[in-house]
Structure formats: C-alpha cells, structure tokens
XYZ file of C-alpha atoms in Angstrom:
768
model
C -15.128 121.574 15.977
C -12.194 119.698 17.507
C -11.621 116.013 16.923
C -11.690 114.175 20.211
C -8.587 112.104 20.969
C -9.883 109.463 23.271
C -10.176 105.800 22.523
C -12.084 103.010 24.156
C -12.157 99.280 23.591
C -15.618 97.975 22.759
C -16.686 94.459 23.594
C -17.182 92.106 20.715
C -19.821 89.421 20.705
C -23.379 88.923 21.846
C -25.133 88.280 25.107
C -26.559 84.818 25.267
C -29.198 83.907 27.840
C -30.765 80.636 28.867
C -33.025 79.742 31.764
C -32.054 76.375 33.215
C -34.751 74.567 35.189
C -33.555 72.007 37.714
C -33.365 68.336 36.844
C -34.430 65.602 39.162
C -31.121 63.764 39.337
C -27.440 64.548 39.626
C -26.256 65.869 36.294
C -23.793 63.977 34.152
C -21.869 65.722 31.358
C -24.292 64.342 28.791
C -27.139 66.266 30.431
C -25.645 69.712 29.851
C -27.950 72.181 28.151
C -25.762 74.411 26.031
C -26.060 78.058 25.135
C -26.317 78.927 21.469
C -23.002 80.811 21.455
C -19.660 79.072 21.965
C -17.097 80.745 24.214
C -13.772 81.709 22.664
C -10.980 83.886 23.980
C -11.512 85.922 27.140
C -15.019 85.959 28.565
C -17.131 86.371 31.697
C -19.716 83.688 32.422
C -22.295 84.619 35.042
C -25.409 83.027 36.511
C -27.682 83.318 39.525
C -27.861 80.275 41.800
C -30.538 79.328 44.328
C -30.522 76.464 46.804
C -33.725 75.020 48.212
C -31.967 71.934 49.560
C -28.977 69.689 48.958
C -27.822 69.031 45.415
C -25.294 70.112 42.823
C -25.174 72.455 39.863
C -22.530 72.690 37.181
C -21.668 75.642 35.021
C -19.777 74.116 32.124
C -17.353 75.947 29.802
C -14.630 75.061 27.333
C -16.663 71.984 26.420
C -15.199 70.096 23.474
C -16.311 66.582 24.391
C -17.538 64.611 27.418
C -13.877 63.812 28.105
C -12.518 67.324 27.575
C -14.090 70.320 29.331
C -14.250 72.444 32.483
C -17.013 73.116 34.941
C -17.737 75.123 38.051
C -19.167 72.770 40.653
C -21.735 74.478 42.847
C -22.866 73.009 46.148
C -24.741 74.787 48.933
C -21.593 75.331 51.026
C -18.709 75.276 48.537
C -17.584 76.051 45.011
C -14.887 74.253 43.030
C -13.279 74.588 39.600
C -12.908 71.218 37.882
C -10.986 70.170 34.771
C -12.051 67.062 32.864
C -9.157 65.788 30.771
C -9.032 62.427 29.016
C -12.233 61.585 30.843
C -10.749 62.145 34.304
C -11.937 64.977 36.542
C -9.576 66.844 38.865
C -10.031 69.918 40.999
C -7.837 72.802 39.840
C -7.662 74.103 43.406
C -9.109 73.171 46.789
C -12.833 74.050 46.970
C -13.754 77.493 48.264
C -15.864 77.245 51.403
C -18.671 79.794 51.511
C -18.961 81.993 54.595
C -22.737 81.578 54.387
C -24.474 78.738 52.531
C -26.472 79.382 49.399
C -30.157 79.936 49.992
C -33.420 80.712 48.262
C -32.333 84.273 47.463
C -30.475 84.331 44.107
C -26.693 84.604 44.471
C -24.637 85.842 41.533
C -21.681 83.756 40.416
C -19.153 85.055 37.895
C -16.506 82.941 36.234
C -13.794 84.899 34.423
C -11.734 83.107 31.782
C -8.545 84.857 30.715
C -5.749 83.504 28.569
C -3.609 82.463 31.520
C -6.032 81.997 34.420
C -9.515 81.410 35.795
C -11.085 83.653 38.429
C -14.207 82.993 40.475
C -16.471 85.646 42.010
C -19.321 85.011 44.439
C -21.421 87.688 46.117
C -19.120 90.310 44.662
C -15.973 88.793 46.215
C -12.991 87.254 44.448
C -12.780 83.721 45.858
C -10.174 82.056 43.661
C -7.550 82.758 41.024
C -6.201 79.620 39.381
C -3.417 79.506 36.838
C -4.657 77.695 33.741
C -3.893 78.244 30.060
C -6.914 78.583 27.816
C -7.039 75.501 25.543
C -9.337 77.198 23.041
C -12.987 77.569 22.101
C -15.727 75.419 23.546
C -19.394 75.230 24.405
C -21.022 76.675 27.519
C -23.817 74.909 29.378
C -25.531 74.144 32.664
C -26.682 71.079 34.568
C -28.469 70.864 37.918
C -29.666 68.274 40.400
C -31.535 68.213 43.689
C -32.285 71.563 45.283
C -29.817 73.638 43.205
C -31.055 75.940 40.446
C -29.002 77.995 37.969
C -30.884 80.879 36.422
C -30.179 83.011 33.343
C -26.547 82.173 32.592
C -24.941 84.918 30.539
C -21.860 84.771 28.349
C -19.992 87.992 27.669
C -16.848 88.145 25.531
C -14.438 90.773 26.864
C -11.452 92.710 25.618
C -8.597 94.076 27.745
C -9.282 97.590 29.043
C -8.022 100.207 26.593
C -8.920 103.823 27.231
C -7.203 107.194 26.854
C -8.531 110.724 27.182
C -6.605 113.990 26.911
C -9.874 115.989 27.003
C -9.231 117.579 23.621
C -12.790 118.664 22.913
C -15.187 121.554 23.231
C -16.265 122.591 26.762
C -19.866 121.491 26.176
C -18.868 117.991 25.035
C -19.178 115.418 27.814
C -17.066 112.802 26.070
C -17.046 109.290 27.568
C -17.682 110.402 31.161
C -20.831 110.308 33.280
C -20.227 113.150 35.712
C -21.992 114.855 38.570
C -22.623 118.603 38.466
C -19.433 120.668 38.529
C -17.292 118.918 35.913
C -16.213 120.893 32.836
C -13.548 120.819 30.146
C -11.361 123.930 30.301
C -9.169 125.359 27.556
C -6.143 127.650 27.419
C -5.864 130.151 24.573
C -6.380 129.061 20.980
C -6.233 125.280 21.327
C -4.791 124.904 17.824
C -1.833 127.060 18.937
C -1.360 125.743 22.458
C 1.189 123.247 23.771
C -1.547 121.719 25.931
C -4.834 123.554 25.887
C -7.255 121.104 27.532
C -7.962 120.014 31.104
C -10.874 118.385 32.934
C -11.912 120.353 36.007
C -13.806 118.676 38.816
C -15.669 120.285 41.700
C -18.108 118.715 44.151
C -18.858 117.720 47.743
C -18.335 114.989 46.710
C -18.120 114.812 42.920
C -17.255 112.060 40.481
C -16.878 111.274 36.801
C -17.279 107.629 35.747
C -16.282 105.793 32.572
C -15.655 102.282 31.291
C -17.480 98.960 31.361
C -18.641 96.774 34.232
C -16.521 93.843 33.000
C -13.193 95.711 33.125
C -10.693 94.012 35.438
C -6.979 93.647 36.179
C -6.126 97.168 35.084
C -4.048 100.204 35.946
C -5.378 103.762 35.841
C -3.062 106.717 35.275
C -4.286 110.272 35.760
C -2.402 113.552 35.984
C -3.892 116.003 38.459
C -3.265 119.233 40.303
C -5.213 120.890 43.100
C -5.710 124.642 42.907
C -6.695 124.793 46.596
C -4.903 123.670 49.750
C -7.852 121.654 51.044
C -9.938 118.814 49.693
C -9.711 115.218 48.525
C -8.900 113.779 45.115
C -8.872 110.148 44.029
C -9.307 107.384 41.495
C -12.082 104.836 41.841
C -11.597 101.209 40.797
C -14.137 98.451 40.197
C -16.777 101.147 40.501
C -20.238 99.565 40.879
C -22.208 102.605 42.011
C -21.587 105.630 44.274
C -21.772 103.394 47.363
C -19.631 100.445 46.219
C -16.083 100.702 44.869
C -12.371 100.604 45.659
C -10.337 103.805 45.581
C -7.034 105.549 46.005
C -7.708 108.869 47.734
C -5.385 111.745 48.576
C -6.673 114.132 51.211
C -5.202 117.327 52.598
C -6.193 116.061 56.066
C -5.834 112.255 55.933
C -2.980 111.815 53.472
C -3.006 108.989 50.933
C -5.314 106.021 51.479
C -6.412 102.863 49.740
C -10.081 102.498 50.609
C -12.927 100.038 50.146
C -16.401 101.563 50.075
C -19.184 99.004 50.514
C -22.809 100.002 51.007
C -21.602 103.562 51.478
C -19.280 102.737 54.400
C -15.549 103.369 53.804
C -12.894 101.041 55.192
C -9.232 102.081 55.036
C -6.963 99.336 53.681
C -3.655 101.234 53.779
C -2.564 104.778 54.549
C 0.478 107.020 54.231
C 0.976 110.568 55.489
C 1.507 112.828 52.485
C 0.468 116.273 51.326
C 0.223 117.746 47.882
C 1.543 121.155 46.877
C -1.185 123.343 45.344
C -0.801 123.992 41.616
C 1.790 121.233 41.236
C 1.000 118.420 38.808
C 1.293 114.790 39.926
C 0.961 111.514 38.046
C -1.414 109.462 40.153
C -1.676 105.745 39.355
C -3.490 102.832 40.943
C -3.654 99.216 39.842
C -5.842 96.280 40.791
C -4.788 92.736 39.889
C -6.158 89.534 41.425
C -7.212 91.374 44.568
C -3.892 93.213 44.993
C -3.953 97.011 45.015
C -0.889 99.101 44.186
C -0.807 102.901 44.330
C 1.888 105.019 42.708
C 2.739 108.706 42.589
C 5.033 109.881 39.816
C 5.860 106.268 39.002
C 6.907 105.244 42.522
C 5.009 102.670 44.569
C 3.725 104.319 47.749
C 0.883 102.083 48.989
C -0.099 98.431 48.662
C -3.015 96.414 50.009
C -5.139 93.360 49.283
C -8.904 93.292 48.977
C -11.102 90.770 47.183
C -14.119 93.042 46.746
C -16.081 93.444 43.526
C -13.631 91.731 41.139
C -14.448 93.946 38.152
C -15.974 97.310 37.347
C -15.720 100.797 35.917
C -13.264 103.627 36.606
C -13.992 106.942 38.336
C -12.307 110.266 39.019
C -13.224 111.419 42.528
C -13.115 114.861 44.164
C -14.322 116.480 47.351
C -13.645 120.197 47.145
C -13.016 122.863 44.535
C -10.860 123.153 41.448
C -9.170 119.841 40.842
C -7.703 119.555 37.350
C -7.172 116.265 35.485
C -5.364 115.428 32.264
C -3.998 112.455 30.321
C -6.169 109.720 31.833
C -5.202 106.223 30.691
C -6.661 102.804 31.527
C -4.767 99.718 30.349
C -4.045 96.136 31.437
C -2.050 95.864 34.651
C 1.630 96.708 34.256
C 2.908 95.583 37.661
C 2.865 92.013 39.005
C 3.961 91.144 42.522
C 3.802 87.832 44.362
C 5.367 88.038 47.833
C 5.184 84.252 48.372
C 5.038 82.348 45.058
C 5.400 78.864 46.488
C 2.555 79.467 48.940
C 0.412 80.799 46.077
C 1.482 78.126 43.589
C -2.135 77.352 42.620
C -2.015 80.766 40.947
C 0.797 79.551 38.685
C -0.214 77.423 35.704
C 1.745 74.174 35.392
C 2.602 73.433 31.758
C 5.193 70.825 30.899
C 7.059 71.184 34.175
C 7.110 74.994 34.004
C 5.031 77.003 36.490
C 3.790 80.125 34.703
C 2.289 83.499 35.517
C 1.428 86.529 33.472
C 0.406 86.915 29.876
C 2.087 85.612 26.758
C 1.440 89.114 25.386
C 3.852 90.634 27.924
C 6.832 92.296 26.311
C 9.466 94.745 27.428
C 9.569 94.046 31.146
C 11.879 93.663 34.105
C 11.554 90.429 36.099
C 12.972 90.606 39.611
C 13.279 87.420 41.678
C 14.453 87.151 45.259
C 15.645 83.607 45.889
C 17.441 81.644 48.593
C 18.626 78.298 47.182
C 18.771 75.683 49.916
C 20.979 73.248 47.996
C 22.855 72.896 44.710
C 19.936 71.560 42.686
C 19.836 74.867 40.838
C 17.476 77.666 39.881
C 15.494 77.840 36.667
C 13.841 81.171 35.795
C 11.689 81.295 32.657
C 10.947 84.401 30.605
C 9.594 85.030 27.127
C 7.376 81.919 27.416
C 5.073 81.541 24.402
C 4.522 77.792 24.475
C 5.758 74.526 26.061
C 8.543 74.349 23.471
C 9.157 78.048 22.956
C 10.745 80.056 25.787
C 13.974 81.240 27.414
C 15.441 79.732 30.577
C 17.940 81.246 32.972
C 19.691 78.236 34.481
C 22.014 78.795 37.408
C 24.120 76.373 39.391
C 22.302 73.215 38.311
C 23.940 69.866 38.898
C 25.645 68.073 36.039
C 27.555 69.582 33.126
C 26.249 73.101 33.841
C 27.095 73.063 37.556
C 28.748 76.263 38.714
C 27.655 78.249 35.654
C 25.078 80.835 34.716
C 23.381 80.230 31.368
C 20.539 81.519 29.218
C 18.990 78.760 27.111
C 16.752 79.201 24.100
C 14.170 76.401 24.072
C 12.851 76.053 20.537
C 11.013 72.873 19.696
C 12.995 69.834 20.731
C 16.240 71.821 20.901
C 17.749 73.793 23.767
C 20.604 76.074 22.748
C 22.836 78.015 25.143
C 22.795 81.647 23.963
C 24.720 83.134 26.906
C 27.132 81.514 29.348
C 29.355 82.616 32.226
C 31.168 80.938 35.087
C 29.968 81.304 38.648
C 27.703 79.381 40.976
C 25.877 80.348 44.144
C 26.211 79.623 47.836
C 23.335 77.592 49.283
C 21.535 79.499 52.009
C 22.465 82.918 50.648
C 19.746 85.227 49.298
C 20.146 86.674 45.805
C 18.240 89.287 43.827
C 18.141 88.167 40.207
C 16.923 90.754 37.729
C 16.168 89.905 34.106
C 15.683 92.828 31.745
C 13.670 91.594 28.781
C 13.332 93.912 25.807
C 12.365 93.062 22.242
C 15.467 91.434 20.780
C 17.585 91.679 23.925
C 17.845 90.287 27.456
C 20.281 90.940 30.294
C 20.599 89.282 33.711
C 22.001 91.002 36.791
C 22.649 89.277 40.105
C 22.767 91.461 43.205
C 23.101 94.515 40.971
C 25.998 93.219 38.860
C 25.613 92.326 35.181
C 26.064 88.570 34.751
C 24.705 87.612 31.308
C 23.258 89.173 28.189
C 22.078 88.065 24.786
C 20.648 89.659 21.670
C 18.353 87.099 20.107
C 15.567 87.709 17.568
C 13.298 85.268 19.400
C 13.084 87.667 22.336
C 9.777 89.251 21.416
C 7.190 88.611 24.133
C 6.018 85.989 26.600
C 5.022 85.055 30.142
C 7.324 84.400 33.104
C 7.771 81.317 35.242
C 10.007 78.831 36.992
C 11.343 75.403 36.201
C 10.463 74.373 38.832
C 8.748 76.729 41.290
C 10.387 75.735 44.578
C 10.580 77.070 48.111
C 13.810 78.789 47.106
C 11.784 81.437 45.266
C 10.852 83.973 47.933
C 9.396 86.888 45.949
C 8.614 87.812 42.344
C 8.042 91.229 40.799
C 7.402 92.116 37.161
C 7.304 95.718 35.948
C 6.239 96.316 32.361
C 7.806 99.262 30.554
C 5.390 101.892 29.289
C 6.962 103.612 26.313
C 6.284 107.346 26.105
C 4.847 108.904 22.976
C 7.619 110.173 20.648
C 7.903 113.975 20.987
C 7.448 114.487 17.256
C 3.992 112.940 17.594
C 3.054 115.202 20.519
C 3.951 118.617 19.145
C 0.964 120.779 18.271
C 0.485 120.569 14.508
C 0.526 124.338 14.025
C 3.990 124.542 15.614
C 5.465 122.110 13.075
C 4.336 124.167 10.062
C 7.792 125.568 9.346
C 6.686 127.343 6.171
C 4.169 129.435 8.106
C 6.291 129.745 11.258
C 10.003 129.540 10.359
C 10.868 131.016 13.766
C 9.586 127.806 15.408
C 11.361 125.382 13.082
C 14.479 125.137 15.240
C 12.626 123.301 17.998
C 9.376 122.104 16.379
C 10.585 120.654 13.066
C 11.987 117.109 13.604
C 14.487 117.653 10.787
C 16.079 120.466 12.805
C 17.143 117.933 15.427
C 20.002 117.190 13.029
C 22.856 119.670 12.445
C 24.998 119.448 9.303
C 28.768 119.525 9.803
C 31.704 119.040 7.451
C 33.769 116.014 8.469
C 37.553 115.850 8.151
C 37.063 113.558 5.160
C 35.140 116.300 3.408
C 31.843 114.459 3.666
C 28.776 116.101 5.166
C 27.516 114.554 8.390
C 24.218 115.371 10.089
C 24.739 115.099 13.841
C 21.828 114.575 16.187
C 21.515 117.272 18.824
C 22.332 116.167 22.343
C 24.021 113.062 23.681
C 22.673 109.516 23.790
C 24.260 107.502 26.565
C 23.904 103.737 26.694
C 21.326 101.890 24.618
C 19.885 103.701 21.619
C 18.140 102.844 18.352
C 17.825 104.687 15.045
C 15.022 103.791 12.644
C 15.702 104.892 9.070
C 13.436 104.546 6.035
C 16.225 103.632 3.618
C 15.350 105.080 0.217
C 16.235 103.547 -3.118
C 19.934 104.353 -3.596
C 22.113 104.557 -6.644
C 24.677 101.728 -6.752
C 27.475 104.200 -5.974
C 25.603 105.880 -3.106
C 26.042 105.046 0.554
C 24.183 105.871 3.744
C 26.143 105.676 6.991
C 24.584 105.665 10.450
C 27.082 106.495 13.194
C 26.478 105.416 16.806
C 28.483 106.002 20.006
C 30.839 108.552 18.462
C 32.933 110.985 20.499
C 32.534 114.643 19.659
C 31.717 115.127 15.992
C 34.284 112.707 14.627
C 32.680 109.903 12.571
C 35.791 107.775 12.922
C 35.327 107.361 16.670
C 32.002 105.518 16.579
C 30.338 102.430 15.152
C 29.389 102.943 11.516
C 26.567 101.002 9.888
C 27.264 101.329 6.166
C 24.157 100.814 4.017
C 24.153 100.298 0.252
C 21.624 99.127 -2.317
C 23.842 97.643 -5.033
C 20.691 96.734 -6.970
C 17.081 97.913 -6.600
C 16.136 94.604 -4.947
C 19.285 94.195 -2.803
C 20.500 95.715 0.443
C 24.066 95.353 1.722
C 25.036 96.251 5.279
C 28.452 96.439 6.920
C 29.382 97.322 10.488
C 32.666 99.182 10.930
C 34.489 99.755 14.195
C 37.406 102.085 14.939
C 40.806 100.375 14.696
C 39.348 97.386 12.842
C 40.951 96.783 9.450
C 37.805 95.243 8.003
C 34.077 95.150 8.789
C 33.341 93.366 12.067
C 29.976 92.152 10.716
C 28.136 92.186 7.410
C 24.828 91.140 5.881
C 23.203 91.097 2.465
C 19.539 90.491 1.791
C 16.811 90.885 -0.786
C 14.402 93.815 -0.486
C 11.378 94.983 -2.489
C 12.582 96.666 -5.651
C 12.169 100.417 -6.004
C 10.682 100.857 -2.514
C 12.031 102.340 0.730
C 12.627 99.799 3.508
C 12.617 100.309 7.270
C 16.004 99.619 8.867
C 16.477 99.817 12.644
C 20.044 100.052 13.909
C 20.570 99.714 17.634
C 23.039 99.443 20.426
C 21.822 97.097 23.181
C 24.280 96.514 25.988
C 27.473 95.302 24.325
C 25.597 94.252 21.170
C 25.155 96.086 17.883
C 22.134 94.835 15.930
C 20.269 95.604 12.728
C 16.645 94.721 11.982
C 15.173 95.029 8.498
C 11.374 95.364 8.530
C 11.400 93.806 12.005
C 13.655 90.866 11.068
C 17.163 90.516 12.536
C 19.810 90.579 9.797
C 22.989 91.470 11.729
C 24.356 91.011 15.246
C 27.768 91.771 16.706
C 29.004 91.649 20.298
C 31.807 94.032 21.177
C 34.018 92.783 24.013
C 35.163 96.371 24.675
C 32.194 98.608 23.838
C 32.775 102.194 22.797
C 31.755 104.875 25.283
C 30.797 107.716 22.924
C 27.362 109.320 22.972
C 26.856 111.098 19.638
C 24.701 109.992 16.689
C 25.206 110.958 13.083
C 23.987 110.234 9.565
C 26.290 110.586 6.578
C 25.402 110.216 2.906
C 27.783 109.897 -0.019
C 27.223 109.625 -3.728
C 24.402 110.973 -5.850
C 20.658 110.706 -5.502
C 20.328 110.080 -1.756
C 16.863 111.363 -0.902
C 16.546 110.923 2.878
C 13.973 113.020 4.724
C 15.442 113.555 8.200
C 11.957 114.191 9.584
C 11.234 110.487 9.157
C 14.294 109.274 11.094
C 13.295 108.191 14.608
C 15.734 108.012 17.514
C 14.800 106.251 20.761
C 16.669 106.087 24.042
C 15.406 105.351 27.545
C 18.075 107.653 28.903
C 16.618 110.716 27.179
C 13.625 112.622 28.551
C 12.113 114.899 25.928
C 9.476 117.340 27.157
C 7.194 119.170 24.737
C 4.682 119.892 27.553
C 1.918 118.506 25.399
C 1.032 116.433 28.476
C 0.642 117.700 32.011
C 4.093 118.540 33.479
C 4.053 115.816 36.141
C 7.853 115.442 36.048
C 8.324 119.049 37.158
C 8.036 120.559 40.633
C 7.514 124.340 40.940
C 9.427 125.963 43.790
C 8.667 129.634 43.237
C 6.213 131.424 41.008
C 3.270 130.271 38.936
C 4.044 127.646 36.278
C 1.371 126.805 33.730
C 0.444 126.827 30.058
C 0.005 130.511 29.299
C 0.008 132.852 26.312
C 3.327 134.354 25.324
C 2.364 137.434 23.318
C -0.100 139.967 24.661
C -0.708 141.190 21.116
C -1.626 137.661 19.974
C -2.876 135.827 23.078
C -3.892 132.632 21.276
C -0.313 131.295 21.251
C 0.504 129.527 24.506
C 3.308 127.443 25.949
C 4.417 126.184 29.330
C 6.118 128.902 31.364
C 6.632 130.523 34.740
C 6.165 133.993 36.150
C 6.815 135.692 39.462
C 7.472 139.127 40.950
C 10.877 137.748 41.936
C 12.211 134.253 41.212
C 10.247 131.733 39.149
C 11.909 128.352 39.720
C 10.896 124.830 38.690
C 12.876 121.612 39.282
C 12.733 118.289 37.501
C 11.570 115.620 39.959
C 13.950 112.973 38.634
C 17.422 112.381 40.029
C 20.233 111.862 37.536
C 23.614 110.207 38.043
C 26.713 110.287 35.883
C 27.118 112.331 32.722
C 24.144 114.376 31.585
C 23.232 117.001 29.018
C 20.446 119.575 29.382
C 19.136 121.152 26.201
C 16.202 123.557 26.310
C 14.448 126.135 24.178
C 13.066 129.179 25.951
C 11.865 132.706 25.290
C 10.579 135.537 27.490
C 6.911 136.229 27.904
C 5.989 139.480 26.172
C 5.934 142.420 28.556
C 3.786 145.504 28.096
C 6.855 147.680 28.750
C 9.472 147.272 25.963
C 12.408 148.020 28.283
C 11.303 145.321 30.712
C 10.833 142.865 27.843
C 14.470 143.260 26.845
C 15.556 142.537 30.391
C 13.512 139.325 30.444
C 16.127 137.563 28.306
C 18.151 137.339 31.504
C 15.456 135.058 32.961
C 16.292 132.009 30.833
C 18.771 130.403 33.222
C 19.323 126.769 34.206
C 20.886 124.707 36.996
C 22.120 121.117 36.797
C 23.447 118.755 39.477
C 21.385 120.591 42.089
C 19.659 119.270 45.194
C 16.170 120.288 44.061
C 15.933 123.054 46.673
C 18.861 125.464 46.399
C 19.893 127.066 43.126
C 23.448 127.463 44.411
C 23.773 123.724 45.098
C 24.685 122.812 41.511
C 26.150 124.284 38.361
C 24.130 127.303 37.195
C 24.238 128.820 33.738
C 23.412 132.528 33.907
C 22.487 134.638 30.886
C 23.274 138.362 31.080
C 24.068 138.269 34.785
C 25.706 140.933 36.880
C 24.106 143.713 34.872
C 24.923 141.962 31.606
C 28.661 142.285 32.326
C 29.500 138.572 32.549
C-alpha cells in the first residue's frame, strides 16, 4: 500500500458558543459577557444578529481592559470597527452602510482577525478590510441594547491554508477530496518505478471535487491539468460554499478563460479572455483570492484580474464539464501576489504604525516589491521592506531633503539606530514617473530604478518582513508584491528506486546526486570535483563540513572559467581544532585573502556551511548565521562550480552537497510537465522496455517527428544538458536506429526546428 503524500493544515482550538440575550440599556464595556475561551492569533469570530427595533450591539474582541480592546459596533443600518485605546474610542474606518437594514431574520456577521488586518463579512459579502496589527491575546464578548440581539457567537482559531496533493495513492483511495461520480486516481506502470505515476482524472456534466475548510481565505490554488479532448470546461473553484455558491476560474473550449461568480446557481462573468487549450498539453493553472481581488495565472503569467467581495472564505474545488480532464500537483497556500492599484485611495487598508503605513505579513520573505511612483516635489520617497517591528525594518530613502538630498540610500533601522547600509548618488525629477523594484531575498536586497540596478546590500538582518511606506503619499501610484515560490530540489523528487545505484548502476549517472560532480585533475595536481553544467549569476552551495584534520582543507570554488580553479572565487575551509572553523576567501590576482573569518563550532560534529554569490557580494553563513561578507567592485563572470579537498581524512559525501540557482531549471518530470509544449507526437509518462513494462519515464513517440518545446524564453548564455534513451522497439534493427532520435535545438523560436542551433545524432545516414 502506497503512502499518501498530501498534507493539510488542521485548525487548532475549540469552538466556543454563548447565547447572548438582549439587555435593556445601551451596553457599556463593563457589561460585556465573555466567552470562556480567549482569542489569540488568527481567528474568525461569527454571530447572528437580529433587529426588532433601534439599538446597538457590540461584538468585542482583543479585550485586555475597559481601556484597551476592540469591538464591532452593530446598528440596524451600519457596521463599524472600533478601537478603544487608553480609554478613547476611535473608528478604524468609516462605517459600512448596509444595502438593506437588519431585520428580524438572523443575519450572519463574521469578523476575521489576521496578524496584519481585520476583515468584516456581512450576508456573505466582504464589507471592509482594515490594516491593523494584532496586539495580542484578549477576551471575546458581546453586549446588546434596545432592539438588537446577538445570537450564538462562535470563536474559531484558524491556521493559514496549507495543502498539497500529488495523488500518490491507490485508485480506490479517495484521499482528502469529496467528489462527484466520475473522479478516479489513475496510475502509469509500476508506480515505484515511474517518474510520475499518479494523476487525478475528472469526468462529469458537470463534475467537481472539493477539499479544504470553510474558514480558508486569502489563498492561491495551483493545479496542473491537461484535457484529453478538444471540448469541455475545466476550472478551479474558490470560496466554495456549495455547488450553487462559489467563485471560479474556468477555461472553456467555447468561451475561453473566465473569472466567474456563481450565486444561487446563477453565474456572472467578472472577466474574460479568449484562449484555447491544446489537447494533451499540460498547463499550470493558478488562481488567487485576496481581500476581494481575484488573479488568474497560466504557467505563472497573470492573464485575468477582477474584484468581487462575495463569500469572503471557503473551500477549494476542481471543476470539470466534459470527459477526461487530468489533474496533478494541486497546492493551496497563502496568497503569493499582492496588488494595490491605488494605495493612497485605499490607505485604510494600510496599517499605520509609528509613521509607517504597512501592508502584507511579517512572515513574508523572498519577494519582489514593485512600486510605481510620481514624486510631485523634492520631499522624498520612503519605501519600507523587511518590516518586523516599529524599530526593526529596512528603508529605501530617495531624494529626501537635508543631508541625504540627491542620494539613494538603504537604511537599516534597528532599535534607536538607523545605519546606512547602501548609498549612491542620484536624485529624481519631480513630476516624472519611476518604477522602483526591490528584490528582497534572505540575506540580500537589491534596488533597481526603471530597470537599472541602483543599490544592493548583503545584510544578515534581511530575513523576512512586511512592506510599507514612510509615508504613504499621493506620489505612490501602484504597488505589486510577488513572493518567490522555491521549487523542490530535484534530488528530493527523483523516484527512490532510480537512486538505488547499487541495484541500478546504469541509472547512477543521472539519478545519483553524487554523479552531478565530475572529478578532474587540476594543474596543481589536486583533484577537483566540478559540478556539471554552468551556473550563471547568483548561486549558493550548502556543504555539511565534516570534522577535518588540522592539515586538511576543503575548497569551494565559485564563478570559475572552464575547469581552472584559479579563475574563480575560492572559499578555503579549515578546522584547525575540533571546535574551530577558519574560513578565507581568495580571489584571482589578489596577493592575500580578500576576507576571512574564524569561529567556534561544536567539537567532533559536521556543521552546515552555505557559501553564496549574491549580486556583487560573496557571503558565508554558518548554521544560518552570517560569518563572512565581501563586495567585489569588479565581479568575476565565470559560471563553473567546484569542490577541492587536500590533506588526509576528508570524508565529504557529495550526495549531501546542495546547489541552488534561480537561473537553472532542473526537470526530473516527477511533476506534470507544465513547462513543456508538445508540437508533434504524443508526449507522456510511458514505459520504456516492452520486456519490463513497469519502468516508465517521460517521453515522446510519433510515426514521424516527435517534438516538444520548453515554454520559457531564455536570453544570453545558456547550457542545455539532458539524459535520454530510446524507447524499446519490438524490432531490434529499428531499436538501433532510434538512437538517432535523441536530438535537441536551442535558441529556437518554439515553432521551427531550423530556427535555432540543432544538435543531430547520427544524421545523414549516420555519416555526419
């Protein structure tokens, strides 16, 4: 029986219920009747309200004292969020006027508290989103007066959506889905010997499969799919309440792509785009909902956007109308794309903390912040990123008056101190529009203005944090944040059976991570293991440094040219004593190390050392802590990586060395091949050997040409490395000829094989 690889976040906490009868007078804070459970962290607070006349009801939360709490003020014709601070009450936003007054029929209210905001739902519509940082735990209670009644308030702690399903299970296992008739898990060959042996097939008129919790909100859904037929409709449902109430991204062979709201069974199109799928081609379909904004993506590109305030929370669904739709690699996670087309107009959405207007989560890390701004005067721009607290953030300051006028600077605000960590000359012209892009990665940040690199810094404090402005002014026209979603390392995706090099030595060359390194003799006589392929731009190497003899040395070589260690940066690692680690950074043409560090380490234990190139910086992190940083004014332009060991007793297992680069795309085809577009032939996971059909890999077949193109477009230098073999043919003579089918084209136009450089094996009758 297979082990299922799907995960789901489960809510923590208890439901708490309390019936609140009306009181005869207007409620004061002292009259609150509290639930037994306190509210802490993220939660949903719901209640049913009825109005038999004029009056007021309050749904209190975050209550720490009569002078410190929040409440939702409920009146027959309006709702308002109120903050009581130091005994003074203030509305967090203008009251929301109800389209129809409250009446005797119960109306559901839902208050959603998240770390950085408050959201209010009424009658299944999102009425308000207010930026407000959660001050911590507090009591929850109710108070009523006059003709207002609050019934059965419920407190539900929530966790961010976290779900993944690759459908790795037996066909008769339903897994976490509630599906209509016609949904089955399909397998290819022996699943223990298949690159990707599981898919979820949906058929119906219509059909659906639903998963998740009713309190899920602000999420993105990714799903790979292909349609085996030319006709039909496929989609992803969001905030799914029931079959007659939900939001959806649909893709129809007749109507193209649409964002749709279905309420009471009636669909309403919010946005549409003409588009058609190609049968038997895989696509990565994504749709996100955040604060009433819908964003649809295909293969990572935004294709549709709309706004709709319906439902405010709900489950996830896969939708089909037709036959043979295949799904794989479904993921639900917190929203990864934030867009505000008019921040100053929506400033109530931005939390004001210490003069900084904030949006997003303090848990955000590894993102790109893009701001379009038109400064009207020389008062300056202040863009905040990596915000973790009022005295802990980074500030991009540009063109401000005073000593910093006419300069671009990145400041590190830490406690009472503000330190300039990057500085460059250059102001702006008032009235001109600029696109300012901040790339924020763990340990590194770079700022580009109108596409040109302006500033960068490598600082250990760059870990995570929200974004904002100091201040948010009319100059800020548009804000976009895109969070990076790191792919799974290929060594973690390979089918386990493939990596058993003892049993299958013929597969070791491509399946064993150690075989990604090739040993070569250097001119110095030392043995260097060079990583296959080229690594352009930023790259990191994580090495579990073993205990070394005092005379032993481990060298990691980055940005080398060819296979010459002397042309790259060399991180030289020694352990002069069991509890010491010494690190030096060498650069070609330098007569001495350009940077060095020494630190204590646990005796007689391996330690994790990450060596990286980030922009023009070379950095080293030991167990996650920065120990070395060097900025090269003239960075090297090599692209090779190597590891060299000298001395006795160096026991480094190359399988444990991890290399990461965002400029390398490594395909094991463990996931659906959504980055690849078939042009001719049938491309799918299929068995290779007719005598042993259980073994299966991704491949193509055709009576004539079988051609598949990568969907991405590459610029500049590139390297293509691939492992391929012919599918076994029943006729031995034909099988031998199949080795001529393993050809490749680079720099093509995606349509014509003769548009690029083609590498032909055994062409022209095996004469060239």
